């Protein structure tokens, strides 16, 4: 089977990468219900680490079970499943080969939140990713944090190790620290964070959907002077893709807090229209009854499949 | 000899682990008076490190002798004996092969307690564990401490090294630091700490028995909204098991300060009823006259052997 | 083809270096429109990292595309193109061999700017430079910063690794930290920073053009007592070359903020007259319409080609 | 020659150690005038590092010469000579094989004493110990210091390296930091520090002679409740031995400041009576005229040789 | 050719060292105009790093050129030339084998001087020293600084690496930090710093000439009680040699700021009379017109050659 056009086009943007990295990237792009479309939908589960199990899972106790995520990931046709070491490991043997896995390499937790700079602990290694059969690794950076330099240096090392083993690198770029609350999702901030991830060598960049707010005064001047379009969500998605090597890097957007399905669909349509590569969606999946979640995911996949005509 | 059902069932929860790790886990599960029941009782001796020898042992001077712990561990039929390097080493040659050993890799001490964040020093290596014939390692983390990220990163490294050598990993997860005193044993805190240990890849998780207090406001809202059962100790043990991959990870509970035997038996019954995997019991053993300790352990084993019918 | 005289003379100043380093240095000196003149003009792109993509590129959106820099670098006849990992990587496969590449090893960003000492994060490795076919690495030091010792130790390690692989080392020496604003470009400061770079083993030193201000009181006394010429920009360029082993090390000067073409030409003439080895010019290239940029570069190359007769 | 009984008995307490470690321990126990008695007397010279050469040696200028310590060590029949790298090295070639050597791995100095936590610098490596033909290493820990965790981690690493090479490990355990002045030599403190050294895997533990003061309130309660004998110095030595695995680890006591010979003899008699393994004696040797020192040492050896009958 | 007596005698003091180290030490002792006398005169150039090029060299612009130091070192008959990486490297190829080289491994700079503890950055590696054909390395320690422990640990590592490769180790021991200004050159301070260098394993110790001031109260008591001679500069040189293993280690004294020739000669005579091993002299050479410098050096060499009869 030769790859369909959207996949070949995406792979051609990564022509400095080794065949191993391209192979694993193609595994992501050719898996699940969006296979061959150039769009992806990824299931990320780190809310237990971030917020604690009771807060994350007590509304849907089925989610305490690691098999639940494998089952919903496979059944709903996700492109990949991303989680910390222990959670992946708990089902990696049983479900081996049935869904592409991304090992989240660092994690934060809210029980240890202190007055220091936002940071995460490294909780897994490249050897773990290989041992569990993963196609890639995930890593969070916090542009804006005083700990950012250290996080970038950790990413540099892990990114080089991962690529040397043919693994793809997904960077969660979430600005926080020396920023206003609104500034964390400002258009210039999200663009800056996404650009840093691209410069670090990320294969895929994961960011939040930006608002039309502008945080940095010097950036604001340029955005206004040069009339950067930013009124619609699709405009802003376009700008983020632009900030990622003029669209040459894949960008997926996270859903954030649980919300109504209509909101999720509207966001997906804007992502498609702006040229984004898909969604990474966790709480909106498992904090809903399973049947509702499956239906919502089917609708989402329909939107992404129909592409920009939608 | 094929393994009895409870052991096969537990081992099946670890099917991503190497045969070496499963072998050492089965050694723990098939040793001592609880062999084959799926329950374990572990003898942990680190009170000399934590509190000093005079405070820990002067009420029972026999306990100054490292052979004492080997002897009581073997005679009373414990599943395993866990201690810091020097203490294990002092009898590892003489008692080689007679009781499974767990090398405690990090230790705190109260003479050096300062104003800094709660932390422990790493006091042994994987090579030591292998050299002494251990089945696994023990490691303490302090969720809630400002030093927690560093402890998680140490655990990540030691856990990977241990598993690569077929050793099991027992994580002592004791929340402290940015918490109220009551919050250290709150249901949500203990569940969070246990979940973090599971996410880090722990084979067995050791926590304190939780109270029905809830520490974190955001967690509390979810617990109440979703009616998480928490009135009886057995309910709370059930929740902790749930937080450990829906029961797919072994959880043992520590006894804490010396107390009357009746209290110990009641706790054991609640652990059994809630689906816990047993006790880790130190001071309640050696801070009592030897004969009393042996009798108490026999009763405890009877309770665990009779299981949930008790 | 034997090398023309200016090249042989420069290479003779590096006679302690390995043939590999000399080979890569000659590749820089023999490439582009200034090939064989002993002068170089380098295209450095790290403004996206330093200032964010919107602020850097929205005035010329073509510059969001990594191919843009390869194209203008090749078309305008630059001697080399220098950028961080991701940006080089995005075109290194497609344009392999068509322009000498310098991998920038560390980067700062303004979103994470905090109250700490000026510093940069290491964002690439020597293996990356080799993998991408680079002729050398770039590294920024901040003499005057409290983080300077750490940066020098990082440079020491990377410099040794690079030379062991035959790569040249370009040091960006930008004084900041315990200095007045005017002091950052003072003659004595720039000379000191350039000298430190030379002492660290830099193959090529990149500094800002100095003013005639003197920052340090003890240095000022010596400059005045010994009548160090400093009135014209050419005089000051001469002094900087002197501070770099009496001219035995190559020194290139950075253009700084975008300015009018006449200013750029005047600076180039002073660099030539003072014995400098050329320009490193980024914003003045890509923050101008492409045609204007190409014309400006042609004029610049004409100035450098005509040399000191200009 | 088979070993006499006291030596065989001591070696049997170290049966988890490799033949190499037991061999070097036997070399210590079978050398000098106390050979075969199970008692040892060690010459430690680090006062030049700790206090400076003028303060340490100007009362006996012969002691400026490194050969002086080798000569007195051999002539007086010491069991071993312990010193920092440079001092051992200065005579290790000339006197090779004539007295067992212990390389002191870390050292403090009073010229650099600052407001920080008590700590020492690592000043030698295991390779140095092997290169100089040593039988073991020495390492100081400061229980009670905020730097204690770091020192324990350094000891962990060096101890493992040393044992892997068959070297014995002598730990100087000197409590200081978060303690009252009297508390540094309190019975509970010294016992705690000695116990920590044993838990870390020390072959031989070196502590100061304890007073009958009790520092820690929680410990004090237990000592009083359990009637721990502590009135005579011999009682206290007995308790310290008890704290070292019920006597299964060798413990030597340091003499401290120069004092009259009668005081030294009384201490030695108490050490013998309490079951201690000997003295480590420096300033009382070299800060006295050579002839007096030799006579004092002869008397001391007589006391140790006569053992508990004295 | 057999070595003359003074050389054989010095080498016998280093009999724990490998033949490689002794060979390189003999190369120093048998080179230049003082060859065979047991005295040495070393040219150290780190003033460009320490003070900046303009302040260091503008009074004699010839000194901007790295060849200048090689030329004067060879012509004036110095025993060795010591400098940081870049400066040595600039002429190491051209002058290979014509003068023994010592690579200075760490360097301070005054542009980055901050409020922190006095420290230096490591700016070269052992591989660099070998690659450039050096006979040894130089390393500065600051006894008295809060950074001293770290510097000692760096020295420990580099010293072991250097000796393993047969390189000699010259330690610049310059007390500063928790000391009065007068205390930095006090007799007890200089003796202490020199002794620490000897204990660390230094082959050659470099200190400033001491005054008769005594800084430390406890040391002062001993110096006075024991009548340590300190009135003449020769007495004080004698004491420093005594502090360096009773003269078994070579000690050279630095000249400090530029001064009149008569002062230099008087110091040299005192060094000879006190048993010192020579001078390390930088600014007094290159901050004087070349002819005057050469004449001064000839006179100095005459003083050293005539030895104690002078």
PDB file of N, CA, C and O in Angstrom, chain D residues 129-156:
ATOM      1  N   UNK D 129      43.500   5.383  46.411  1.00  0.00           N
ATOM      2  CA  UNK D 129      43.702   4.421  47.497  1.00  0.00           C
ATOM      3  C   UNK D 129      44.377   3.154  46.975  1.00  0.00           C
ATOM      4  O   UNK D 129      45.302   2.610  47.605  1.00  0.00           O
ATOM      5  N   UNK D 130      43.945   2.706  45.811  1.00  0.00           N
ATOM      6  CA  UNK D 130      44.530   1.496  45.233  1.00  0.00           C
ATOM      7  C   UNK D 130      45.959   1.748  44.774  1.00  0.00           C
ATOM      8  O   UNK D 130      46.859   0.941  45.014  1.00  0.00           O
ATOM      9  N   UNK D 131      46.166   2.878  44.138  1.00  0.00           N
ATOM     10  CA  UNK D 131      47.490   3.254  43.628  1.00  0.00           C
ATOM     11  C   UNK D 131      48.524   3.337  44.746  1.00  0.00           C
ATOM     12  O   UNK D 131      49.698   3.032  44.544  1.00  0.00           O
ATOM     13  N   UNK D 132      48.094   3.773  45.933  1.00  0.00           N
ATOM     14  CA  UNK D 132      49.031   3.942  47.045  1.00  0.00           C
ATOM     15  C   UNK D 132      49.138   2.696  47.914  1.00  0.00           C
ATOM     16  O   UNK D 132      49.854   2.686  48.907  1.00  0.00           O
ATOM     17  N   UNK D 133      48.413   1.632  47.545  1.00  0.00           N
ATOM     18  CA  UNK D 133      48.530   0.387  48.296  1.00  0.00           C
ATOM     19  C   UNK D 133      47.792   0.366  49.625  1.00  0.00           C
ATOM     20  O   UNK D 133      48.156  -0.372  50.540  1.00  0.00           O
ATOM     21  N   UNK D 134      46.741   1.177  49.752  1.00  0.00           N
ATOM     22  CA  UNK D 134      45.997   1.265  51.023  1.00  0.00           C
ATOM     23  C   UNK D 134      45.169   0.010  51.297  1.00  0.00           C
ATOM     24  O   UNK D 134      44.804  -0.719  50.376  1.00  0.00           O
ATOM     25  N   UNK D 135      44.842  -0.220  52.576  1.00  0.00           N
ATOM     26  CA  UNK D 135      43.934  -1.316  52.932  1.00  0.00           C
ATOM     27  C   UNK D 135      42.494  -0.820  53.011  1.00  0.00           C
ATOM     28  O   UNK D 135      41.557  -1.609  53.084  1.00  0.00           O
ATOM     29  N   UNK D 136      42.299   0.489  53.049  1.00  0.00           N
ATOM     30  CA  UNK D 136      40.930   0.994  53.168  1.00  0.00           C
ATOM     31  C   UNK D 136      40.855   2.497  53.002  1.00  0.00           C
ATOM     32  O   UNK D 136      41.862   3.168  52.754  1.00  0.00           O
ATOM     33  N   UNK D 137      39.628   2.989  53.121  1.00  0.00           N
ATOM     34  CA  UNK D 137      39.399   4.432  53.030  1.00  0.00           C
ATOM     35  C   UNK D 137      38.767   4.925  54.330  1.00  0.00           C
ATOM     36  O   UNK D 137      38.167   4.155  55.077  1.00  0.00           O
ATOM     37  N   UNK D 138      38.923   6.226  54.568  1.00  0.00           N
ATOM     38  CA  UNK D 138      38.248   6.879  55.680  1.00  0.00           C
ATOM     39  C   UNK D 138      37.330   7.955  55.153  1.00  0.00           C
ATOM     40  O   UNK D 138      37.619   8.578  54.122  1.00  0.00           O
ATOM     41  N   UNK D 139      36.188   8.165  55.816  1.00  0.00           N
ATOM     42  CA  UNK D 139      35.237   9.183  55.355  1.00  0.00           C
ATOM     43  C   UNK D 139      34.522   9.761  56.573  1.00  0.00           C
ATOM     44  O   UNK D 139      34.066   9.020  57.436  1.00  0.00           O
ATOM     45  N   UNK D 140      34.420  11.083  56.607  1.00  0.00           N
ATOM     46  CA  UNK D 140      33.732  11.751  57.716  1.00  0.00           C
ATOM     47  C   UNK D 140      32.295  12.078  57.348  1.00  0.00           C
ATOM     48  O   UNK D 140      32.040  12.601  56.257  1.00  0.00           O
ATOM     49  N   UNK D 141      31.357  11.755  58.242  1.00  0.00           N
ATOM     50  CA  UNK D 141      29.989  12.269  58.095  1.00  0.00           C
ATOM     51  C   UNK D 141      29.674  13.145  59.308  1.00  0.00           C
ATOM     52  O   UNK D 141      30.241  12.962  60.372  1.00  0.00           O
ATOM     53  N   UNK D 142      28.791  14.122  59.074  1.00  0.00           N
ATOM     54  CA  UNK D 142      28.343  15.001  60.152  1.00  0.00           C
ATOM     55  C   UNK D 142      26.842  14.826  60.387  1.00  0.00           C
ATOM     56  O   UNK D 142      26.041  15.639  59.892  1.00  0.00           O
ATOM     57  N   UNK D 143      26.402  13.772  61.106  1.00  0.00           N
ATOM     58  CA  UNK D 143      24.984  13.700  61.434  1.00  0.00           C
ATOM     59  C   UNK D 143      24.583  14.973  62.192  1.00  0.00           C
ATOM     60  O   UNK D 143      25.323  15.426  63.061  1.00  0.00           O
ATOM     61  N   UNK D 144      23.465  15.540  61.820  1.00  0.00           N
ATOM     62  CA  UNK D 144      23.025  16.778  62.454  1.00  0.00           C
ATOM     63  C   UNK D 144      23.225  17.988  61.554  1.00  0.00           C
ATOM     64  O   UNK D 144      22.592  19.024  61.736  1.00  0.00           O
ATOM     65  N   UNK D 145      24.089  17.838  60.550  1.00  0.00           N
ATOM     66  CA  UNK D 145      24.307  18.956  59.629  1.00  0.00           C
ATOM     67  C   UNK D 145      23.257  18.968  58.522  1.00  0.00           C
ATOM     68  O   UNK D 145      22.783  17.913  58.085  1.00  0.00           O
ATOM     69  N   UNK D 146      22.898  20.151  58.051  1.00  0.00           N
ATOM     70  CA  UNK D 146      21.997  20.245  56.898  1.00  0.00           C
ATOM     71  C   UNK D 146      22.627  19.637  55.649  1.00  0.00           C
ATOM     72  O   UNK D 146      21.940  19.334  54.680  1.00  0.00           O
ATOM     73  N   UNK D 147      23.948  19.454  55.683  1.00  0.00           N
ATOM     74  CA  UNK D 147      24.636  18.846  54.531  1.00  0.00           C
ATOM     75  C   UNK D 147      24.723  17.330  54.671  1.00  0.00           C
ATOM     76  O   UNK D 147      25.337  16.668  53.835  1.00  0.00           O
ATOM     77  N   UNK D 148      24.091  16.773  55.726  1.00  0.00           N
ATOM     78  CA  UNK D 148      24.270  15.342  56.032  1.00  0.00           C
ATOM     79  C   UNK D 148      23.782  14.435  54.901  1.00  0.00           C
ATOM     80  O   UNK D 148      24.454  13.458  54.565  1.00  0.00           O
ATOM     81  N   UNK D 149      22.616  14.740  54.313  1.00  0.00           N
ATOM     82  CA  UNK D 149      22.114  13.892  53.228  1.00  0.00           C
ATOM     83  C   UNK D 149      23.136  13.780  52.098  1.00  0.00           C
ATOM     84  O   UNK D 149      23.389  12.698  51.576  1.00  0.00           O
ATOM     85  N   UNK D 150      23.714  14.912  51.737  1.00  0.00           N
ATOM     86  CA  UNK D 150      24.717  14.894  50.671  1.00  0.00           C
ATOM     87  C   UNK D 150      25.933  14.065  51.068  1.00  0.00           C
ATOM     88  O   UNK D 150      26.475  13.313  50.253  1.00  0.00           O
ATOM     89  N   UNK D 151      26.372  14.187  52.309  1.00  0.00           N
ATOM     90  CA  UNK D 151      27.540  13.419  52.764  1.00  0.00           C
ATOM     91  C   UNK D 151      27.225  11.924  52.764  1.00  0.00           C
ATOM     92  O   UNK D 151      28.082  11.104  52.407  1.00  0.00           O
ATOM     93  N   UNK D 152      26.004  11.563  53.156  1.00  0.00           N
ATOM     94  CA  UNK D 152      25.627  10.146  53.148  1.00  0.00           C
ATOM     95  C   UNK D 152      25.621   9.608  51.719  1.00  0.00           C
ATOM     96  O   UNK D 152      26.047   8.472  51.469  1.00  0.00           O
ATOM     97  N   UNK D 153      25.161  10.418  50.785  1.00  0.00           N
ATOM     98  CA  UNK D 153      25.134   9.958  49.396  1.00  0.00           C
ATOM     99  C   UNK D 153      26.548   9.810  48.837  1.00  0.00           C
ATOM    100  O   UNK D 153      26.832   8.888  48.069  1.00  0.00           O
ATOM    101  N   UNK D 154      27.436  10.722  49.221  1.00  0.00           N
ATOM    102  CA  UNK D 154      28.841  10.568  48.822  1.00  0.00           C
ATOM    103  C   UNK D 154      29.426   9.289  49.427  1.00  0.00           C
ATOM    104  O   UNK D 154      30.136   8.533  48.761  1.00  0.00           O
ATOM    105  N   UNK D 155      29.131   9.061  50.711  1.00  0.00           N
ATOM    106  CA  UNK D 155      29.639   7.858  51.387  1.00  0.00           C
ATOM    107  C   UNK D 155      29.100   6.597  50.716  1.00  0.00           C
ATOM    108  O   UNK D 155      29.835   5.629  50.501  1.00  0.00           O
ATOM    109  N   UNK D 156      27.801   6.626  50.374  1.00  0.00           N
ATOM    110  CA  UNK D 156      27.201   5.475  49.711  1.00  0.00           C
ATOM    111  C   UNK D 156      28.001   5.087  48.473  1.00  0.00           C
ATOM    112  O   UNK D 156      28.347   3.931  48.248  1.00  0.00           O
TER     113      UNK D 156
END
